[in-house]
Tab-separated table of C-alpha atoms in Angstrom:
chain	number	residue	atom	x	y	z
A	1500	UNK	CA	25.619	27.963	13.347
A	1501	UNK	CA	28.216	25.769	11.644
A	1502	UNK	CA	28.047	23.281	14.511
A	1503	UNK	CA	24.237	23.204	14.240
A	1504	UNK	CA	24.513	22.122	10.610
A	1505	UNK	CA	26.631	19.116	11.596
A	1506	UNK	CA	24.921	18.022	14.810
A	1507	UNK	CA	22.466	15.138	14.352
A	1508	UNK	CA	19.565	15.356	16.802
A	1509	UNK	CA	17.517	12.423	15.497
A	1510	UNK	CA	18.426	9.436	13.389
A	1511	UNK	CA	15.816	7.180	11.845
A	1512	UNK	CA	16.025	4.229	9.430
A	1513	UNK	CA	15.263	6.440	6.417
A	1514	UNK	CA	16.767	9.817	7.322
A	1515	UNK	CA	18.730	11.939	9.806
A	1516	UNK	CA	17.555	15.204	11.336
A	1517	UNK	CA	20.169	17.893	12.027
A	1518	UNK	CA	19.950	20.546	14.725
A	1519	UNK	CA	19.355	23.265	12.127
A	1520	UNK	CA	16.345	21.322	10.794
A	1521	UNK	CA	18.075	19.937	7.719
A	1522	UNK	CA	17.215	16.392	6.639
A	1523	UNK	CA	19.627	13.877	5.157
A	1524	UNK	CA	17.968	10.931	3.454
A	1525	UNK	CA	19.799	7.626	3.588
A	1526	UNK	CA	18.263	6.108	0.459
A	1527	UNK	CA	19.265	7.007	-3.116
A	1528	UNK	CA	16.730	8.946	-5.210
A	1529	UNK	CA	14.050	6.784	-6.786
A	1530	UNK	CA	14.250	6.393	-10.541
A	1531	UNK	CA	10.838	6.507	-12.180
A	1532	UNK	CA	9.922	4.762	-15.414
A	1533	UNK	CA	7.143	5.684	-17.855
A	1534	UNK	CA	4.017	3.562	-18.365
A	1535	UNK	CA	4.273	0.992	-21.130
A	1536	UNK	CA	2.654	-1.932	-22.894
A	1537	UNK	CA	4.176	-5.316	-22.044
A	1538	UNK	CA	4.220	-7.551	-25.152
A	1539	UNK	CA	4.892	-10.668	-23.067
A	1540	UNK	CA	2.017	-10.393	-20.584
A	1541	UNK	CA	-0.268	-8.157	-22.608
A	1542	UNK	CA	-0.600	-5.699	-19.714
A	1543	UNK	CA	-1.012	-2.064	-20.761
A	1544	UNK	CA	-0.421	0.847	-18.403
A	1545	UNK	CA	-1.108	4.562	-18.340
A	1546	UNK	CA	-0.757	7.424	-15.853
A	1547	UNK	CA	-3.693	9.562	-14.758
A	1548	UNK	CA	-3.958	12.774	-12.763
A	1549	UNK	CA	-6.486	12.530	-9.967
A	1550	UNK	CA	-5.945	15.928	-8.362
A	1551	UNK	CA	-3.763	18.956	-9.064
A	1552	UNK	CA	-4.058	20.478	-5.591
A	1553	UNK	CA	-3.010	18.476	-3.716
A	1554	UNK	CA	-1.046	16.618	-6.400
A	1555	UNK	CA	-2.311	13.027	-6.600
A	1556	UNK	CA	-1.841	10.682	-9.540
A	1557	UNK	CA	-1.874	6.970	-10.285
A	1558	UNK	CA	-0.709	4.341	-12.727
A	1559	UNK	CA	-3.441	2.096	-14.104
A	1560	UNK	CA	-2.705	-1.417	-15.368
A	1561	UNK	CA	-5.054	-3.208	-17.758
A	1562	UNK	CA	-4.438	-6.933	-18.422
A	1563	UNK	CA	-5.385	-8.829	-21.550
A	1564	UNK	CA	-9.147	-8.818	-22.113
A	1565	UNK	CA	-10.162	-12.311	-23.288
A	1566	UNK	CA	-13.875	-11.479	-23.002
A	1567	UNK	CA	-14.827	-7.782	-23.385
A	1568	UNK	CA	-18.218	-8.484	-21.820
A	1569	UNK	CA	-16.648	-9.782	-18.592
A	1570	UNK	CA	-15.731	-7.208	-15.959
A	1571	UNK	CA	-12.450	-7.525	-14.053
A	1572	UNK	CA	-11.745	-7.330	-10.311
A	1573	UNK	CA	-10.024	-4.104	-9.290
A	1574	UNK	CA	-6.857	-3.876	-7.181
A	1575	UNK	CA	-6.163	-0.548	-5.487
A	1576	UNK	CA	-2.461	-0.537	-4.535
A	1577	UNK	CA	-0.369	1.650	-2.198
A	1578	UNK	CA	3.422	1.352	-2.445
A	1579	UNK	CA	5.804	1.067	0.496
A	1580	UNK	CA	8.808	3.229	1.331
A	1581	UNK	CA	8.468	4.460	4.903
A	1582	UNK	CA	6.025	7.258	3.952
A	1583	UNK	CA	9.002	9.245	2.626
A	1584	UNK	CA	10.383	7.467	-0.427
A	1585	UNK	CA	9.533	5.171	-3.364
A	1586	UNK	CA	6.892	5.650	-6.017
A	1587	UNK	CA	4.108	3.936	-7.905
A	1588	UNK	CA	6.231	4.806	-10.948
A	1589	UNK	CA	9.443	3.071	-9.804
A	1590	UNK	CA	10.615	-0.046	-11.608
A	1591	UNK	CA	10.029	-2.357	-8.642
A	1592	UNK	CA	6.426	-1.271	-8.073
A	1593	UNK	CA	5.581	-1.019	-11.757
A	1594	UNK	CA	6.770	-4.595	-12.266
A	1595	UNK	CA	5.068	-5.939	-9.126
A	1596	UNK	CA	1.648	-4.447	-9.815
A	1597	UNK	CA	1.845	-5.265	-13.526
A	1598	UNK	CA	2.617	-8.908	-12.724
A	1599	UNK	CA	-0.239	-9.206	-10.230
A	1600	UNK	CA	-2.617	-7.584	-12.715
A	1601	UNK	CA	-1.581	-10.081	-15.393
A	1602	UNK	CA	-1.785	-13.161	-13.176
A	1603	UNK	CA	-4.984	-12.211	-11.360
A	1604	UNK	CA	-6.707	-10.863	-14.470
A	1605	UNK	CA	-7.368	-7.657	-12.549
A	1606	UNK	CA	-7.318	-3.997	-13.466
A	1607	UNK	CA	-4.992	-2.270	-10.987
A	1608	UNK	CA	-4.653	1.310	-9.796
A	1609	UNK	CA	-1.305	2.080	-8.128
A	1610	UNK	CA	-1.427	5.377	-6.242
A	1611	UNK	CA	1.233	8.090	-6.249
A	1612	UNK	CA	0.530	9.726	-2.878
A	1613	UNK	CA	2.309	12.587	-1.119
A	1614	UNK	CA	5.540	11.835	0.775
A	1615	UNK	CA	7.344	13.427	3.702
A	1616	UNK	CA	8.914	16.003	3.903
A	1617	UNK	CA	7.158	17.958	1.139
A	1618	UNK	CA	3.825	16.411	2.113
A	1619	UNK	CA	3.941	15.250	5.759
A	1620	UNK	CA	1.644	12.551	7.085
A	1621	UNK	CA	-1.431	12.479	6.884
A	1622	UNK	CA	-1.016	13.282	3.149
A	1623	UNK	CA	-0.447	9.597	2.388
A	1624	UNK	CA	-3.817	8.664	3.905
A	1625	UNK	CA	-5.760	11.629	2.551
A	1626	UNK	CA	-4.319	11.313	-0.962
A	1627	UNK	CA	-5.038	7.580	-1.027
A	1628	UNK	CA	-8.586	8.176	0.175
A	1629	UNK	CA	-9.075	10.823	-2.525
A	1630	UNK	CA	-7.750	8.362	-5.111
A	1631	UNK	CA	-10.054	5.594	-3.852
A	1632	UNK	CA	-13.035	7.958	-4.031
A	1633	UNK	CA	-11.984	8.942	-7.573
A	1634	UNK	CA	-11.826	5.292	-8.601
A	1635	UNK	CA	-15.208	4.584	-6.975
A	1636	UNK	CA	-16.661	7.506	-8.904
A	1637	UNK	CA	-16.467	5.354	-12.039
A	1638	UNK	CA	-18.973	2.794	-10.724
A	1639	UNK	CA	-21.777	4.374	-12.747
A	1640	UNK	CA	-19.760	4.036	-15.947
A	1641	UNK	CA	-19.419	7.777	-16.479
A	1642	UNK	CA	-16.071	8.572	-14.843
A	1643	UNK	CA	-13.088	10.297	-16.406
A	1644	UNK	CA	-11.107	7.112	-17.129
A	1645	UNK	CA	-12.443	4.795	-19.888
A	1646	UNK	CA	-10.523	1.732	-18.689
A	1647	UNK	CA	-12.316	1.883	-15.339
A	1648	UNK	CA	-15.698	2.637	-16.892
A	1649	UNK	CA	-15.457	-0.232	-19.347
A	1650	UNK	CA	-13.584	-2.982	-17.518
A	1651	UNK	CA	-13.748	-2.681	-13.705
A	1652	UNK	CA	-16.124	-4.764	-11.594
A	1653	UNK	CA	-16.831	-2.427	-8.677
A	1654	UNK	CA	-18.415	-5.255	-6.734
A	1655	UNK	CA	-14.966	-6.868	-6.510
A	1656	UNK	CA	-12.561	-4.222	-5.210
A	1657	UNK	CA	-9.397	-5.183	-3.335
A	1658	UNK	CA	-6.843	-2.967	-1.606
A	1659	UNK	CA	-3.251	-3.886	-0.854
A	1660	UNK	CA	0.297	-2.784	-0.209
A	1661	UNK	CA	3.400	-3.633	1.773
A	1662	UNK	CA	5.289	-2.013	4.660
A	1663	UNK	CA	4.086	1.624	4.863
A	1664	UNK	CA	1.804	0.799	1.952
A	1665	UNK	CA	0.477	-2.114	4.007
A	1666	UNK	CA	-0.540	0.297	6.748
A	1667	UNK	CA	-2.578	2.607	4.511
A	1668	UNK	CA	-5.257	0.075	3.409
A	1669	UNK	CA	-6.276	-0.414	7.050
A	1670	UNK	CA	-7.079	3.280	7.460
A	1671	UNK	CA	-8.878	3.295	4.102
A	1672	UNK	CA	-10.932	0.222	5.047
A	1673	UNK	CA	-11.839	1.849	8.376
A	1674	UNK	CA	-13.043	4.928	6.475
A	1675	UNK	CA	-15.034	2.725	4.097
A	1676	UNK	CA	-16.664	1.109	7.129
A	1677	UNK	CA	-17.562	4.430	8.731
A	1678	UNK	CA	-18.076	6.808	5.785
A	1679	UNK	CA	-18.828	4.389	2.963
A	1680	UNK	CA	-18.304	4.505	-0.799
A	1681	UNK	CA	-20.788	5.224	-3.600
A	1682	UNK	CA	-23.526	2.715	-4.283
A	1683	UNK	CA	-22.362	-0.272	-6.284
A	1684	UNK	CA	-18.804	-0.266	-4.867
A	1685	UNK	CA	-17.801	-3.146	-2.605
A	1686	UNK	CA	-14.383	-3.655	-1.051
A	1687	UNK	CA	-14.121	-7.428	-0.781
A	1688	UNK	CA	-10.725	-7.694	0.868
A	1689	UNK	CA	-7.431	-6.071	1.825
A	1690	UNK	CA	-3.914	-7.492	1.600
A	1691	UNK	CA	-1.307	-6.247	4.091
A	1692	UNK	CA	2.213	-7.444	3.266
A	1693	UNK	CA	4.711	-6.978	6.112
A	1694	UNK	CA	2.649	-3.991	7.310
A	1695	UNK	CA	3.956	-1.150	9.449
A	1696	UNK	CA	2.034	-0.597	12.672
A	1697	UNK	CA	3.027	0.741	16.085
A	1698	UNK	CA	5.077	-1.011	18.716
A	1699	UNK	CA	8.485	-0.958	17.015
A	1700	UNK	CA	11.585	1.245	16.819
A	1701	UNK	CA	9.953	2.989	13.840
A	1702	UNK	CA	7.229	4.628	15.945
A	1703	UNK	CA	9.234	7.804	16.571
A	1704	UNK	CA	9.985	8.169	12.868
A	1705	UNK	CA	6.288	7.976	12.008
A	1706	UNK	CA	5.445	10.582	14.658
A	1707	UNK	CA	8.212	12.878	13.410
A	1708	UNK	CA	6.738	12.670	9.901
A	1709	UNK	CA	3.251	13.373	11.251
A	1710	UNK	CA	3.346	16.700	13.131
A	1711	UNK	CA	-0.340	16.369	14.014
A	1712	UNK	CA	0.079	12.868	15.459
A	1713	UNK	CA	-1.950	11.683	18.417
A	1714	UNK	CA	0.994	10.023	20.153
A	1715	UNK	CA	1.646	6.305	20.383
A	1716	UNK	CA	-2.087	5.634	20.567
A	1717	UNK	CA	-2.815	7.379	17.261
A	1718	UNK	CA	-5.261	4.997	15.514
A	1719	UNK	CA	-3.274	5.117	12.257
A	1720	UNK	CA	-0.239	3.877	14.187
A	1721	UNK	CA	-2.017	1.629	16.676
A	1722	UNK	CA	-5.380	0.648	15.153
A	1723	UNK	CA	-8.281	1.274	17.519
A	1724	UNK	CA	-10.576	-1.631	18.295
A	1725	UNK	CA	-13.600	0.304	17.025
A	1726	UNK	CA	-11.851	0.903	13.695
A	1727	UNK	CA	-10.966	-2.770	13.412
A	1728	UNK	CA	-14.535	-3.792	14.236
A	1729	UNK	CA	-15.976	-1.692	11.419
A	1730	UNK	CA	-13.498	-2.459	8.640
A	1731	UNK	CA	-15.418	-2.041	5.406
A	1732	UNK	CA	-14.390	-5.346	3.848
A	1733	UNK	CA	-15.116	-9.042	4.212
A	1734	UNK	CA	-11.635	-10.554	4.131
A	1735	UNK	CA	-8.147	-9.614	5.318
A	1736	UNK	CA	-4.903	-11.338	4.315
A	1737	UNK	CA	-1.834	-10.452	6.416
A	1738	UNK	CA	1.741	-11.495	5.594
A	1739	UNK	CA	4.595	-11.352	8.107
A	1740	UNK	CA	8.246	-12.295	7.553
A	1741	UNK	CA	10.102	-14.278	10.211
A	1742	UNK	CA	13.211	-12.064	10.172
A	1743	UNK	CA	11.326	-8.769	9.884
A	1744	UNK	CA	11.401	-6.304	12.791
A	1745	UNK	CA	7.754	-5.555	11.915
A	1746	UNK	CA	6.741	-9.206	12.363
A	1747	UNK	CA	5.197	-8.761	15.806
A	1748	UNK	CA	3.305	-5.662	14.689
A	1749	UNK	CA	1.714	-7.632	11.853
A	1750	UNK	CA	0.824	-10.540	14.116
A	1751	UNK	CA	-0.568	-8.103	16.678
A	1752	UNK	CA	-2.770	-6.500	14.040
A	1753	UNK	CA	-4.151	-9.880	13.021
A	1754	UNK	CA	-4.827	-10.924	16.627
A	1755	UNK	CA	-6.491	-7.624	17.553
A	1756	UNK	CA	-8.635	-7.821	14.433
A	1757	UNK	CA	-9.824	-11.293	15.409
A	1758	UNK	CA	-10.778	-10.045	18.895
A	1759	UNK	CA	-12.420	-6.810	17.753
A	1760	UNK	CA	-15.841	-8.162	16.852
A	1761	UNK	CA	-15.281	-7.640	13.126
A	1762	UNK	CA	-17.418	-10.189	11.280
A	1763	UNK	CA	-15.119	-10.897	8.359
A	1764	UNK	CA	-12.507	-13.630	7.910
A	1765	UNK	CA	-8.779	-13.056	8.353
A	1766	UNK	CA	-5.745	-15.135	7.429
A	1767	UNK	CA	-2.157	-14.783	8.626
A	1768	UNK	CA	0.710	-16.096	6.476
A	1769	UNK	CA	4.301	-16.188	7.722
A	1770	UNK	CA	7.200	-16.100	5.274
A	1771	UNK	CA	9.619	-18.389	7.114
A	1772	UNK	CA	13.319	-17.431	7.104
A	1773	UNK	CA	12.595	-14.288	5.093
A	1774	UNK	CA	13.245	-10.587	5.734
A	1775	UNK	CA	11.143	-7.466	5.273
A	1776	UNK	CA	9.781	-7.108	1.718
A	1777	UNK	CA	12.122	-9.794	0.385
A	1778	UNK	CA	9.777	-10.294	-2.583
A	1779	UNK	CA	10.683	-6.877	-3.982
A	1780	UNK	CA	14.424	-7.537	-3.948
A	1781	UNK	CA	14.235	-10.838	-5.824
A	1782	UNK	CA	10.815	-11.214	-7.508
A	1783	UNK	CA	11.784	-14.532	-9.105
A	1784	UNK	CA	12.775	-16.166	-5.821
A	1785	UNK	CA	10.654	-19.241	-5.086
A	1786	UNK	CA	9.144	-17.750	-1.933
A	1787	UNK	CA	8.523	-14.412	-3.633
A	1788	UNK	CA	6.541	-16.257	-6.300
A	1789	UNK	CA	4.623	-18.096	-3.550
A	1790	UNK	CA	3.747	-14.788	-1.869
A	1791	UNK	CA	2.574	-13.287	-5.145
A	1792	UNK	CA	0.593	-16.431	-6.006
A	1793	UNK	CA	-1.198	-16.164	-2.667
A	1794	UNK	CA	-2.211	-12.572	-3.437
A	1795	UNK	CA	-3.350	-13.560	-6.925
A	1796	UNK	CA	-5.434	-16.416	-5.505
A	1797	UNK	CA	-6.964	-14.055	-2.920
A	1798	UNK	CA	-8.148	-11.776	-5.734
A	1799	UNK	CA	-9.242	-14.464	-8.201
A	1800	UNK	CA	-11.173	-16.666	-5.794
A	1801	UNK	CA	-13.009	-14.058	-3.729
């Protein structure tokens, strides 16, 4: 038994699996910060509970309101972290979403979805869908959250995320296209930054985290043409980074989307010389600002 506890049977980018079933995560624990009001940008934030069982919550960001009569576009955001780490409440994601909310003049909802191993995949998809449905439930102005009732324009909803969080909006948009959302809610576009999709060394890690996976052809891993064709949005913006091992997966997604028969418009942007999610490591870097400006423009001008 002692040898079983030391023998590694699988090793993935985010964790190791030992013969006795124990997991060793390779990333330090994520430090979470509370919501706050930013005196510089005027963005306020608060946390809301969407569901107790399963546990789903979110952080909502409200920018300055220059005209109370004018509704704001809504950004629904899913953080990255390999489906097993990070948080909507971490410093890096709080700062990113807060900045985009301020610059785009958008109300943002950043989802705290379930992570492996306590909540294996598909919790990330199901929790995010539940959160999106909860948000959409405010379209009539009588939801549980006043900020959404009073300030969100549900005819201008956007979804976005990066890495693992750039994979989730695709599945959500496919569900919107097949199942739909309440009347008055329109998903205009999705933003996929350095998204994770199948065809890389990470495939086996995703399947390990998803015990009910459908193999390498699972449509959440390798989007099916019929799902691409019925995406419930009008525009898709995909970013890839030149030095990212997920680059080809992102390009492949864009190319398959263009061939699928989907009637929307898609744009592919390559971050030359950059690595995976570089914009999170140095948010003030010139190219990180360019990436963020592109997202802001996508929200403001659609």
